[in-house]
Coordinates of C-alpha atoms in Angstrom, one line a residue:
Chain A
X15 CA 0.0 0.0 0.0
X16 CA 2.6 2.4 1.1
X17 CA 4.6 1.5 -2.0
X18 CA 1.8 2.5 -4.4
X19 CA 1.3 5.6 -2.5
X20 CA 4.9 6.6 -2.9
X21 CA 4.8 5.8 -6.6
X22 CA 1.7 8.0 -7.2
X23 CA 3.4 10.8 -5.2
X24 CA 6.5 10.6 -7.3
X25 CA 4.5 10.6 -10.5
X26 CA 2.7 13.7 -9.5
X27 CA 6.0 15.3 -8.6
X28 CA 7.4 14.3 -12.0
X29 CA 4.4 15.9 -13.7
X30 CA 4.8 19.1 -11.7
X31 CA 8.5 19.1 -12.7
X32 CA 7.6 18.7 -16.3
X33 CA 4.9 21.3 -16.3
X34 CA 7.1 24.5 -16.5
X35 CA 9.2 22.8 -19.1
X36 CA 6.2 22.2 -21.3
X37 CA 4.9 25.7 -20.8
X38 CA 8.3 27.0 -21.7
X39 CA 8.3 24.9 -24.8
X40 CA 5.0 26.3 -26.1
X41 CA 6.1 29.8 -25.3
X42 CA 9.3 29.2 -27.3
X43 CA 7.3 27.9 -30.2
X44 CA 5.0 30.9 -30.1
X45 CA 8.0 33.3 -30.0
X46 CA 9.7 31.5 -32.9
X47 CA 6.5 31.7 -34.9
X48 CA 6.0 35.4 -34.3
X49 CA 9.6 36.1 -35.2
X50 CA 9.4 34.0 -38.3
X51 CA 6.3 35.8 -39.3
X52 CA 8.0 39.2 -38.8
X53 CA 11.2 38.2 -40.6
X54 CA 9.8 36.0 -43.4
X55 CA 6.3 37.4 -43.8
X56 CA 7.3 40.2 -46.2
X57 CA 9.7 37.9 -48.0
X58 CA 6.9 35.3 -48.5
X59 CA 4.7 38.0 -49.8
X60 CA 7.4 39.1 -52.1
X61 CA 8.0 35.5 -53.3
X62 CA 4.2 35.1 -54.0
X63 CA 4.3 38.4 -55.9
X64 CA 7.0 37.1 -58.2
X65 CA 4.9 34.2 -59.4
X66 CA 1.6 36.1 -59.6
X67 CA -0.1 37.0 -62.8
X68 CA -3.5 38.2 -61.4
X69 CA -4.2 39.1 -57.8
X70 CA -7.3 41.1 -56.8
X71 CA -7.6 43.0 -53.6
X72 CA -9.7 41.1 -51.1
X73 CA -8.3 37.7 -51.9
X74 CA -5.7 36.1 -49.7
X75 CA -3.9 34.5 -52.6
X76 CA -3.5 35.3 -56.3
X77 CA -6.1 34.0 -58.6
X78 CA -3.7 33.3 -61.4
X79 CA -0.2 32.0 -61.0
X80 CA 2.6 31.9 -63.5
X81 CA 6.1 33.0 -64.7
X82 CA 4.8 35.6 -67.2
X83 CA 6.7 38.4 -65.6
X84 CA 9.9 36.4 -65.2
X85 CA 9.9 36.1 -69.0
X86 CA 9.3 39.8 -69.2
X87 CA 12.2 40.6 -66.9
X88 CA 14.7 38.3 -68.5
X89 CA 13.7 39.4 -72.0
X90 CA 17.0 40.7 -73.4
X91 CA 15.3 44.0 -74.5
X92 CA 13.7 44.7 -71.1
X93 CA 14.6 47.5 -68.8
X94 CA 15.6 45.0 -66.1
X95 CA 18.4 43.2 -67.9
X96 CA 19.9 46.5 -69.1
X97 CA 19.6 48.0 -65.6
X98 CA 21.1 44.9 -64.1
X99 CA 24.1 45.3 -66.4
X100 CA 24.5 49.0 -65.6
X101 CA 24.2 48.2 -61.9
X102 CA 27.0 45.5 -62.1
X103 CA 29.2 47.8 -64.2
X104 CA 28.8 50.6 -61.7
X105 CA 29.4 48.3 -58.7
X106 CA 32.6 46.9 -60.3
X107 CA 33.9 50.4 -61.1
X108 CA 33.0 51.6 -57.6
X109 CA 35.0 48.7 -56.2
X110 CA 38.0 49.7 -58.3
X111 CA 37.8 53.3 -57.2
X112 CA 37.5 52.3 -53.6
X113 CA 40.5 49.9 -53.9
X114 CA 42.6 52.6 -55.4
X115 CA 42.0 54.8 -52.4
X116 CA 41.6 52.3 -49.6
X117 CA 44.7 50.2 -50.1
X118 CA 47.2 53.0 -49.8
X119 CA 45.0 54.8 -47.3
X120 CA 44.5 51.7 -45.2
X121 CA 48.2 50.9 -45.1
X122 CA 49.1 54.5 -44.2
X123 CA 46.4 54.8 -41.5
X124 CA 47.3 51.4 -40.0
X125 CA 50.7 53.0 -39.0
X126 CA 50.4 54.6 -35.5
X127 CA 53.0 57.2 -36.5
X128 CA 50.7 58.6 -39.2
X129 CA 50.0 62.3 -38.3
X130 CA 46.3 63.2 -37.8
X131 CA 45.4 59.6 -38.0
X132 CA 42.0 59.9 -36.2
X133 CA 41.1 62.9 -38.3
X134 CA 41.7 61.0 -41.6
X135 CA 39.7 58.1 -40.3
X136 CA 36.8 60.3 -39.3
X137 CA 37.0 62.1 -42.6
X138 CA 35.7 59.0 -44.4
X139 CA 32.9 58.7 -41.9
X140 CA 31.7 62.3 -42.3
X141 CA 29.4 61.8 -45.3
X142 CA 27.6 59.2 -43.3
X143 CA 27.1 61.5 -40.4
X144 CA 24.8 63.9 -42.3
X145 CA 21.4 62.9 -43.6
X146 CA 21.8 61.2 -46.9
X147 CA 19.5 63.4 -48.8
X148 CA 21.3 66.7 -48.0
X149 CA 24.6 65.2 -48.9
X150 CA 23.5 63.8 -52.2
X151 CA 21.5 66.9 -53.2
X152 CA 24.6 69.0 -52.7
X153 CA 26.8 66.5 -54.6
X154 CA 24.3 66.6 -57.4
X155 CA 24.4 70.4 -57.5
X156 CA 28.2 70.3 -57.6
X157 CA 28.3 67.5 -60.2
X158 CA 25.9 69.5 -62.3
X159 CA 28.6 72.2 -62.6
X160 CA 31.2 69.7 -63.8
X161 CA 28.8 68.1 -66.2
X162 CA 28.9 64.8 -64.2
X163 CA 25.2 64.5 -63.6
X164 CA 23.6 61.7 -65.6
X165 CA 27.0 60.1 -66.4
X166 CA 28.4 56.7 -65.3
X167 CA 31.4 58.4 -63.7
X168 CA 29.2 60.6 -61.6
X169 CA 27.3 57.7 -60.3
X170 CA 30.4 55.7 -59.6
X171 CA 31.9 58.7 -57.7
X172 CA 28.7 59.0 -55.6
X173 CA 28.8 55.3 -54.8
X174 CA 32.5 55.5 -54.0
X175 CA 31.9 58.2 -51.4
X176 CA 29.6 55.8 -49.7
X177 CA 31.8 52.8 -50.2
X178 CA 35.0 54.4 -49.0
X179 CA 33.8 54.4 -45.5
X180 CA 33.6 50.6 -45.5
X181 CA 36.6 50.0 -47.6
X182 CA 38.9 52.4 -45.7
X183 CA 37.9 51.3 -42.3
X184 CA 38.0 47.6 -43.1
X185 CA 41.4 48.0 -44.9
X186 CA 42.9 49.8 -41.9
X187 CA 41.8 46.9 -39.7
X188 CA 43.2 44.4 -42.2
X189 CA 46.5 46.1 -42.4
X190 CA 46.7 46.6 -38.6
X191 CA 46.5 42.8 -38.1
X192 CA 49.6 42.2 -40.2
X193 CA 52.6 41.4 -38.1
X194 CA 55.2 44.3 -38.4
X195 CA 57.9 41.7 -37.9
X196 CA 57.0 40.1 -41.3
X197 CA 57.7 43.5 -42.9
X198 CA 61.0 43.8 -41.1
X199 CA 62.1 40.3 -42.1
X200 CA 61.5 41.3 -45.7
X201 CA 63.4 44.5 -45.5
X202 CA 66.2 42.6 -43.6
X203 CA 66.6 40.2 -46.5
X204 CA 67.1 43.0 -49.0
X205 CA 63.6 43.9 -50.3
X206 CA 62.8 47.5 -50.7
X207 CA 59.6 49.0 -49.2
X208 CA 57.5 48.7 -52.4
X209 CA 58.6 45.1 -53.1
X210 CA 57.8 44.3 -49.4
X211 CA 54.4 45.9 -49.7
X212 CA 53.3 43.9 -52.7
X213 CA 54.9 40.6 -51.8
X214 CA 54.5 40.5 -48.0
X215 CA 52.0 43.1 -46.6
X216 CA 49.3 43.0 -49.2
X217 CA 49.0 39.2 -49.2
X218 CA 48.6 39.3 -45.4
X219 CA 45.9 41.9 -45.7
X220 CA 44.2 40.4 -48.7
X221 CA 41.3 38.6 -46.9
X222 CA 40.2 41.8 -45.2
X223 CA 40.5 43.8 -48.5
X224 CA 38.5 41.2 -50.3
X225 CA 35.8 41.5 -47.7
X226 CA 35.8 45.2 -48.0
X227 CA 35.4 44.9 -51.8
X228 CA 32.4 42.7 -51.3
X229 CA 30.8 45.2 -48.9
X230 CA 31.4 48.0 -51.4
X231 CA 30.0 45.9 -54.3
X232 CA 26.9 45.1 -52.3
X233 CA 26.4 48.7 -51.1
X234 CA 26.8 50.0 -54.7
X235 CA 24.3 47.4 -56.0
X236 CA 21.7 48.5 -53.4
X237 CA 22.4 52.2 -53.5
X238 CA 19.4 54.3 -54.3
X239 CA 19.5 57.9 -53.1
X240 CA 22.8 59.0 -54.6
X241 CA 22.0 57.3 -57.9
X242 CA 18.6 59.0 -57.9
X243 CA 20.0 62.5 -57.5
X244 CA 23.0 62.2 -59.7
X245 CA 22.2 59.5 -62.2
X246 CA 18.4 59.6 -63.0
X247 CA 17.0 59.6 -65.5
X248 CA 19.9 58.9 -67.8
X249 CA 21.4 56.1 -65.6
X250 CA 19.0 53.4 -64.6
X251 CA 20.2 50.9 -62.0
X252 CA 18.2 48.1 -60.4
X253 CA 17.2 49.9 -57.3
X254 CA 15.9 52.8 -59.5
X255 CA 14.0 50.4 -61.6
X256 CA 12.6 48.8 -58.4
X257 CA 11.5 52.2 -57.2
X258 CA 9.7 53.2 -60.4
X259 CA 8.1 49.7 -60.8
X260 CA 6.6 49.8 -57.4
X261 CA 5.5 53.5 -57.8
X262 CA 3.7 52.4 -61.0
X263 CA 2.1 49.5 -59.0
X264 CA 3.9 46.9 -61.0
X265 CA 4.6 44.7 -58.0
X266 CA 5.6 41.7 -60.0
X267 CA 8.5 43.5 -61.7
X268 CA 9.5 45.1 -58.4
X269 CA 9.4 41.8 -56.5
X270 CA 11.5 40.0 -59.1
X271 CA 14.0 42.8 -59.2
X272 CA 14.3 42.6 -55.4
X273 CA 14.8 38.9 -55.6
X274 CA 17.6 39.4 -58.1
X275 CA 19.2 42.0 -55.7
X276 CA 19.0 39.4 -52.9
X277 CA 21.1 36.8 -54.7
X278 CA 24.5 38.5 -54.7
X279 CA 23.9 39.7 -51.1
X280 CA 23.3 36.3 -49.7
X281 CA 26.2 34.8 -51.8
X282 CA 28.7 37.4 -50.7
X283 CA 27.6 37.3 -47.1
X284 CA 28.6 33.7 -47.0
X285 CA 32.0 34.6 -48.5
X286 CA 32.5 37.5 -46.1
X287 CA 31.8 35.2 -43.3
X288 CA 34.7 33.1 -44.4
X289 CA 37.1 36.0 -44.9
X290 CA 36.4 38.2 -41.8
X291 CA 38.6 36.9 -39.0
X292 CA 37.7 37.7 -35.4
X293 CA 41.2 39.2 -35.0
X294 CA 40.5 41.6 -37.8
X295 CA 37.1 42.6 -36.5
X296 CA 38.7 43.4 -33.2
X297 CA 40.9 45.9 -34.9
X298 CA 38.0 47.8 -36.6
X299 CA 38.3 51.5 -35.9
X300 CA 41.5 51.1 -33.9
Chain B
X1 CA 90.3 40.2 -39.5
X2 CA 87.5 42.5 -38.2
X3 CA 84.2 41.8 -39.9
X4 CA 81.9 44.0 -37.9
X5 CA 83.0 47.1 -36.0
X6 CA 80.8 49.3 -33.9
X7 CA 82.3 52.6 -33.0
X8 CA 80.9 55.1 -30.4
X9 CA 77.4 54.1 -31.3
X10 CA 74.5 56.0 -29.8
X11 CA 71.0 54.7 -30.5
X12 CA 67.6 54.6 -28.9
X13 CA 63.9 55.3 -29.4
X14 CA 63.0 59.0 -29.7
X15 CA 64.9 61.0 -27.1
X16 CA 65.5 58.0 -24.9
X17 CA 69.0 56.8 -25.7
X18 CA 69.5 53.1 -24.8
X19 CA 73.0 52.7 -26.2
X20 CA 75.4 55.4 -25.2
X21 CA 78.9 55.2 -26.7
X22 CA 78.8 51.5 -27.5
X23 CA 81.9 49.9 -29.0
X24 CA 82.4 46.3 -30.2
X25 CA 84.5 44.5 -32.8
X26 CA 83.7 41.1 -34.2
X27 CA 86.2 39.0 -36.1
X28 CA 85.5 37.1 -39.3
X29 CA 83.9 33.8 -38.5
X30 CA 83.4 34.5 -34.8
X31 CA 80.2 34.1 -32.8
X32 CA 79.7 36.7 -30.1
X33 CA 77.0 36.4 -27.5
X34 CA 75.4 39.5 -26.1
X35 CA 74.3 38.6 -22.7
X36 CA 72.3 40.7 -20.3
X37 CA 69.1 41.1 -18.4
X38 CA 66.0 42.4 -20.2
X39 CA 66.2 46.2 -20.9
X40 CA 70.0 46.2 -21.1
X41 CA 70.0 47.2 -24.8
X42 CA 70.8 44.0 -26.5
X43 CA 67.8 44.0 -28.8
X44 CA 68.3 47.8 -29.5
X45 CA 71.8 47.0 -30.6
X46 CA 70.6 44.3 -33.0
X47 CA 67.9 46.7 -34.4
X48 CA 70.5 49.4 -34.8
X49 CA 72.8 47.0 -36.7
X50 CA 69.9 45.9 -39.0
X51 CA 68.7 49.5 -39.6
X52 CA 65.4 49.3 -37.7
X53 CA 66.6 51.8 -35.1
X54 CA 68.5 54.8 -36.3
X55 CA 71.9 55.5 -34.9
X56 CA 72.1 59.1 -33.8
X57 CA 75.8 59.1 -33.4
X58 CA 78.8 56.8 -34.2
X59 CA 79.6 54.4 -37.0
X60 CA 79.0 50.8 -37.9
X61 CA 81.5 49.2 -40.3
X62 CA 81.1 45.8 -42.1
X63 CA 84.6 45.1 -43.4
X64 CA 85.6 48.5 -44.6
X65 CA 82.1 49.5 -45.7
X66 CA 80.2 52.1 -43.6
X67 CA 76.6 51.0 -43.1
X68 CA 75.5 53.4 -40.4
X69 CA 73.1 55.4 -42.6
X70 CA 72.1 52.7 -45.1
X71 CA 68.5 51.6 -45.2
X72 CA 67.7 48.1 -43.8
X73 CA 67.6 46.4 -47.2
X74 CA 71.1 47.4 -48.2
X75 CA 73.0 46.3 -45.1
X76 CA 73.5 42.6 -45.9
X77 CA 73.2 41.8 -42.2
X78 CA 70.4 39.2 -41.7
X79 CA 68.5 38.5 -38.6
X80 CA 66.8 35.4 -37.1
X81 CA 63.9 37.0 -35.4
X82 CA 62.7 35.9 -31.9
X83 CA 59.3 35.2 -33.3
X84 CA 60.9 33.8 -36.5
X85 CA 58.7 36.2 -38.6
X86 CA 58.2 33.6 -41.3
X87 CA 55.7 34.5 -44.0
X88 CA 52.6 32.4 -43.6
X89 CA 51.4 32.8 -47.2
X90 CA 54.6 31.3 -48.6
X91 CA 56.0 27.7 -48.5
X92 CA 59.2 26.7 -46.8
X93 CA 61.1 26.9 -50.1
X94 CA 59.7 30.3 -50.9
X95 CA 60.5 31.6 -47.5
X96 CA 64.1 30.4 -47.8
X97 CA 64.5 31.6 -51.4
X98 CA 63.0 35.1 -50.8
X99 CA 66.2 37.0 -50.3
X100 CA 67.6 35.5 -53.5
X101 CA 64.4 36.2 -55.4
X102 CA 64.7 39.8 -54.3
X103 CA 68.2 39.9 -55.6
X104 CA 66.9 38.6 -59.0
X105 CA 68.9 35.4 -58.9
X106 CA 67.9 32.9 -61.6
X107 CA 65.1 30.5 -60.5
X108 CA 67.3 27.4 -61.1
X109 CA 70.1 28.8 -58.9
X110 CA 67.6 29.7 -56.2
X111 CA 66.3 26.2 -56.2
X112 CA 69.8 24.8 -55.9
X113 CA 70.7 27.0 -53.0
X114 CA 67.3 26.3 -51.3
X115 CA 67.9 22.5 -51.6
X116 CA 71.4 22.9 -50.3
X117 CA 70.1 24.8 -47.3
X118 CA 67.3 22.4 -46.7
X119 CA 70.0 19.7 -46.3
X120 CA 72.1 21.9 -44.1
X121 CA 69.2 22.6 -41.6
X122 CA 67.9 19.0 -42.0
X123 CA 64.5 19.9 -43.5
X124 CA 64.7 17.8 -46.7
X125 CA 61.4 17.0 -48.2
X126 CA 59.5 19.9 -46.5
X127 CA 60.1 22.5 -49.2
X128 CA 56.5 22.6 -50.3
X129 CA 55.0 22.7 -46.8
X130 CA 53.3 25.8 -45.6
X131 CA 55.3 27.2 -42.7
X132 CA 52.2 27.3 -40.5
X133 CA 52.2 23.5 -40.5
X134 CA 55.7 23.2 -39.0
X135 CA 56.7 22.7 -35.4
X136 CA 58.6 25.3 -33.4
X137 CA 62.0 23.7 -34.0
X138 CA 61.3 23.4 -37.7
X139 CA 60.3 27.0 -38.0
X140 CA 63.4 28.0 -36.2
X141 CA 65.5 26.2 -38.8
X142 CA 63.6 27.7 -41.7
X143 CA 64.3 31.1 -40.2
X144 CA 67.9 30.2 -39.9
X145 CA 68.1 28.9 -43.5
X146 CA 66.3 32.0 -44.8
X147 CA 68.8 34.3 -43.1
X148 CA 71.8 32.2 -44.4
X149 CA 70.5 31.9 -48.0
X150 CA 71.9 35.2 -49.1
X151 CA 75.3 34.6 -47.5
X152 CA 75.1 37.6 -45.2
X153 CA 78.2 39.5 -44.0
X154 CA 76.9 39.1 -40.4
X155 CA 74.1 37.0 -39.0
X156 CA 72.3 38.2 -36.0
X157 CA 70.1 36.0 -33.8
X158 CA 67.6 37.6 -31.5
X159 CA 66.9 35.2 -28.6
X160 CA 66.6 32.4 -31.2
X161 CA 65.9 29.7 -28.6
X162 CA 63.5 31.4 -26.3
X163 CA 60.3 30.1 -28.0
X164 CA 61.4 26.5 -28.0
X165 CA 60.7 23.7 -25.5
X166 CA 63.5 23.1 -23.1
X167 CA 64.5 19.8 -24.7
X168 CA 64.4 21.1 -28.3
X169 CA 66.4 24.1 -27.2
X170 CA 69.3 22.0 -26.1
X171 CA 69.5 20.3 -29.5
X172 CA 69.1 23.5 -31.6
X173 CA 71.7 25.2 -29.5
X174 CA 74.3 22.6 -30.6
X175 CA 73.0 22.6 -34.1
X176 CA 73.4 26.3 -34.5
X177 CA 76.9 26.2 -33.0
X178 CA 78.1 23.3 -35.3
X179 CA 76.5 25.0 -38.3
X180 CA 78.4 28.2 -37.4
X181 CA 81.7 26.2 -37.2
X182 CA 81.0 24.4 -40.4
X183 CA 79.9 27.4 -42.5
X184 CA 82.1 29.9 -40.7
X185 CA 79.6 32.8 -40.7
X186 CA 80.2 35.8 -38.5
X187 CA 77.4 36.1 -36.0
X188 CA 76.0 37.9 -33.1
X189 CA 73.6 36.1 -30.8
X190 CA 71.4 37.8 -28.2
X191 CA 70.4 35.9 -25.1
X192 CA 69.5 36.3 -21.5
X193 CA 70.4 32.7 -20.7
X194 CA 74.0 32.5 -19.4
X195 CA 74.3 28.8 -20.2
X196 CA 73.3 29.4 -23.8
X197 CA 76.0 32.1 -24.1
X198 CA 78.6 29.9 -22.5
X199 CA 77.9 26.9 -24.8
X200 CA 77.5 28.8 -28.1
X201 CA 79.7 31.8 -28.1
X202 CA 83.4 32.2 -28.9
X203 CA 83.3 35.4 -26.9
X204 CA 80.7 36.8 -24.6
X205 CA 79.8 40.5 -24.1
X206 CA 77.9 41.0 -20.9
X207 CA 75.7 44.1 -21.2
X208 CA 74.4 46.3 -18.5
X209 CA 72.5 49.5 -19.0
X210 CA 73.6 49.9 -22.6
X211 CA 77.3 49.3 -21.9
X212 CA 79.6 46.3 -22.1
X213 CA 80.5 45.3 -18.6
X214 CA 82.9 42.6 -19.7
X215 CA 84.0 41.2 -23.0
X216 CA 85.9 37.9 -23.0
X217 CA 85.9 34.2 -23.7
X218 CA 83.3 32.1 -21.9
X219 CA 86.0 30.8 -19.5
X220 CA 87.2 34.3 -18.7
X221 CA 83.6 35.6 -18.1
X222 CA 82.8 32.6 -15.9
X223 CA 86.0 32.3 -13.9
X224 CA 87.1 35.9 -13.6
X225 CA 84.1 38.2 -13.8
X226 CA 85.3 41.7 -13.8
X227 CA 82.5 43.2 -11.8
X228 CA 79.9 42.3 -9.2
X229 CA 77.2 42.6 -11.9
X230 CA 78.9 40.1 -14.2
X231 CA 79.7 37.7 -11.3
X232 CA 76.1 37.8 -10.2
X233 CA 74.7 37.4 -13.7
X234 CA 77.0 34.5 -14.4
X235 CA 75.5 32.6 -11.6
X236 CA 77.4 33.6 -8.4
X237 CA 74.2 34.0 -6.6
X238 CA 75.6 34.3 -3.1
X239 CA 76.4 37.8 -2.0
X240 CA 78.0 38.9 1.3
X241 CA 78.9 42.4 2.1
X242 CA 82.0 42.1 4.3
X243 CA 82.6 45.0 6.7
X244 CA 86.2 45.0 7.7
X245 CA 86.4 45.5 11.4
X246 CA 90.1 46.0 11.3
X247 CA 90.5 49.8 11.8
X248 CA 94.1 49.6 10.6
X249 CA 92.9 49.1 7.1
X250 CA 90.7 52.2 6.4
X251 CA 90.6 51.8 2.6
X252 CA 88.9 48.5 2.6
X253 CA 85.8 49.4 4.6
X254 CA 83.4 47.2 2.7
X255 CA 83.9 44.4 0.3
X256 CA 81.4 42.7 -1.9
X257 CA 81.9 39.0 -2.0
X258 CA 80.2 36.8 -4.6
X259 CA 80.4 33.0 -5.0
X260 CA 78.5 30.1 -6.6
X261 CA 76.5 27.7 -4.6
X262 CA 78.4 24.7 -6.0
X263 CA 81.7 26.1 -4.7
X264 CA 80.5 25.9 -1.1
X265 CA 81.9 23.0 0.8
X266 CA 79.4 21.8 3.4
X267 CA 80.5 19.9 6.5
X268 CA 78.3 18.7 9.3
X269 CA 80.3 19.0 12.6
X270 CA 80.1 16.0 14.8
X271 CA 80.0 17.8 18.1
X272 CA 77.3 20.2 19.0
X273 CA 79.6 22.5 20.8
X274 CA 81.2 23.9 17.6
X275 CA 77.9 24.9 16.1
X276 CA 77.1 27.6 18.6
X277 CA 78.5 30.7 16.8
X278 CA 76.3 31.8 13.9
X279 CA 78.7 33.9 12.0
X280 CA 80.7 34.6 8.8
X281 CA 84.4 34.7 8.9
X282 CA 86.5 36.0 6.0
X283 CA 90.2 35.7 5.9
X284 CA 91.4 34.6 2.6
X285 CA 88.9 31.8 2.6
X286 CA 85.4 32.3 3.6
X287 CA 84.0 30.2 6.5
X288 CA 80.6 30.4 8.0
X289 CA 78.7 28.5 10.6
X290 CA 75.0 28.3 10.6
X291 CA 71.8 26.3 10.5
X292 CA 69.9 24.8 7.6
X293 CA 66.8 26.7 6.7
X294 CA 65.5 24.5 4.0
X295 CA 66.7 22.0 1.4
X296 CA 65.4 21.3 -2.1
X297 CA 66.1 18.4 -4.4
X298 CA 67.9 19.5 -7.6
X299 CA 68.4 16.1 -9.3
X300 CA 72.1 15.3 -8.8
X301 CA 72.4 17.4 -5.7
X302 CA 70.4 19.2 -3.0
X303 CA 70.3 23.0 -2.8
X304 CA 70.3 23.9 0.9
X305 CA 69.8 27.4 2.3
X306 CA 71.9 28.1 5.3
X307 CA 71.3 30.9 7.8
X308 CA 74.6 32.4 8.9
X309 CA 74.1 35.4 11.1
X310 CA 72.5 38.0 8.9
X311 CA 73.1 36.2 5.7
X312 CA 71.4 33.4 3.9
X313 CA 73.7 31.3 1.8
X314 CA 72.8 28.8 -0.9
X315 CA 75.0 25.7 -1.0
X316 CA 75.0 22.5 -3.0
X317 CA 75.3 19.3 -1.0
X318 CA 75.3 15.7 -2.1
X319 CA 72.7 14.6 0.5
X320 CA 69.6 16.0 2.2
X321 CA 70.0 17.8 5.5
X322 CA 67.1 18.2 7.9
X323 CA 66.0 21.7 9.0
X324 CA 68.1 23.3 11.7
X325 CA 71.1 21.0 11.3
X326 CA 74.2 23.0 12.3
X327 CA 76.7 23.1 9.4
X328 CA 80.0 24.7 8.6
X329 CA 80.4 26.2 5.2
X330 CA 83.8 26.9 3.5
X331 CA 84.6 28.6 0.3
X332 CA 88.2 28.6 -0.9
X333 CA 89.8 31.8 -2.0
X334 CA 90.0 30.9 -5.7
X335 CA 86.2 30.5 -5.8
X336 CA 85.5 33.9 -4.4
X337 CA 84.8 37.0 -6.5
X338 CA 85.6 40.1 -4.5
X339 CA 84.8 43.7 -5.4
X340 CA 85.3 46.9 -3.5
X341 CA 82.3 49.1 -2.9
X342 CA 80.4 48.3 -6.1
X343 CA 77.2 47.8 -4.2
X344 CA 75.0 50.2 -6.2
X345 CA 75.6 48.7 -9.7
X346 CA 75.4 45.2 -8.5
X347 CA 72.5 45.3 -6.0
X348 CA 70.3 47.2 -8.5
X349 CA 70.2 44.3 -10.9
X350 CA 70.4 41.3 -8.6
X351 CA 67.1 39.4 -8.7
X352 CA 65.7 39.7 -5.2
X353 CA 65.5 35.9 -4.7
X354 CA 69.2 35.7 -4.9
X355 CA 70.0 38.6 -2.7
X356 CA 71.1 38.0 0.8
X357 CA 69.6 40.1 3.6
X358 CA 72.4 42.6 4.0

């Protein structure tokens, strides 16, 4: 008798012990669902829009599905493919401009002995400190005087201003992580400073510089405001197309464009993840 | 023939001069050890030689060439760095051949020289490995081979063994020495380990505060240290300040006496009566009577601490002695290093654990 009593008691205890765990479990599920909805809800909506042909207002789902708009987008004569091409050209040129500045600047600024080091570093941040709109409006006004408005060069320069912050700051961090003894060893064995830079220092900093290039590339690909003020209407990039498509209520084109823009972002994020070492991240801004 | 000559060299960082009026001459094919505590200027001297620290005054000659103002890459003095500073993005062979590639030597010639060096430093078959996959000892040898590849006028080694395991260190020590004898390169090795300096060097320069305290062969440095600092640094850890009570000798008011623990003869008197006086007596030999404070096992002997009056003396003894055993210590005159009134320079650098109480 006593034995069964004890077992029942222990069972009740067991249940009580499990109760909060179960409650927690359902709470967790609820949170995960809410977060998933917040994160992926808009994306799901976007994905549905890409394969919609007809969708009337009160309905929860489109009445007609299909890839009609994909064919439209990937038609060689469509705006989208030409904009995609322009976007990529601009992004590559922006990366080149940023590299030209950030490699020497990053190396110079990684040296503690550099005069006004903090000032130079902050200089590249200043355009980000003001509201985008005012900065780009004034740039557009300036570029107008030089005839740069509506030109590829103008847009590349605007993107570079934005990209330089990333590329310079990351390059400084990348060069700071290189061991100064490696440089000394090279000089010691008879290599001049320039030979040493290209054969020893640059290879050491390369992963960080590649990561900064990817950032610049992605930023340029997604850049809207600057392109709008300096490039439109002569230069049409994907974000500009996205803007005009959604303004015209052409959600299918806008969604597909957004999806195209998503691809390089995800791809490069994975690569950056590989290149950015924790040691380098710890040197950011130092 | 003098290979490297340093004349009145002044060098340091910014306004802080670490080397003041430094002079040293190294003969062709000789290995000199720079020995001293940290902060004595050994590494600054190497950096000044290699052109990483500017010389504000004085001259450095390699043969009859003045190199004082030359940039680092034109000096032809190569260094084995303490951290090795191997380039992680290059293979072993590329690391070793770098100096030759810089000098635009033909690829085939570089390959021959690299293979030759790989044999010399016993790294055959590892030429295509990344340096990051090598062990500490192997990295050390790559660094050595890399520095030797260009046949430098002078090779400098900055604490080359400090990053190695104790066991590997003993091997590499002999390997570097035999390589040096075999190839006959002129070299300067920096170390803070007196044993390393004794084993490897042809001559030792003991440095203190940016100056050479003593320059001589390992035997000279070990047997006849010229100052209290050198004696202490070379392992004479016992220090007694002897106040001469004899008023008829006013000049010798205080003498600094240094001796090694292994030169102390320990005897345990049979009768208790003789162990009553706890005192030090210095005539020409040094004798003291005291009690054992503690004893530690050192492998082939015991290191015992003996309290003699105000002094604690370390002595080596073949067997263990229990605490408070009365003992008589004796150090013969030839094992004593005696200096007059050099207490400031010596005491300042003596590690506290080795210092006696007075």
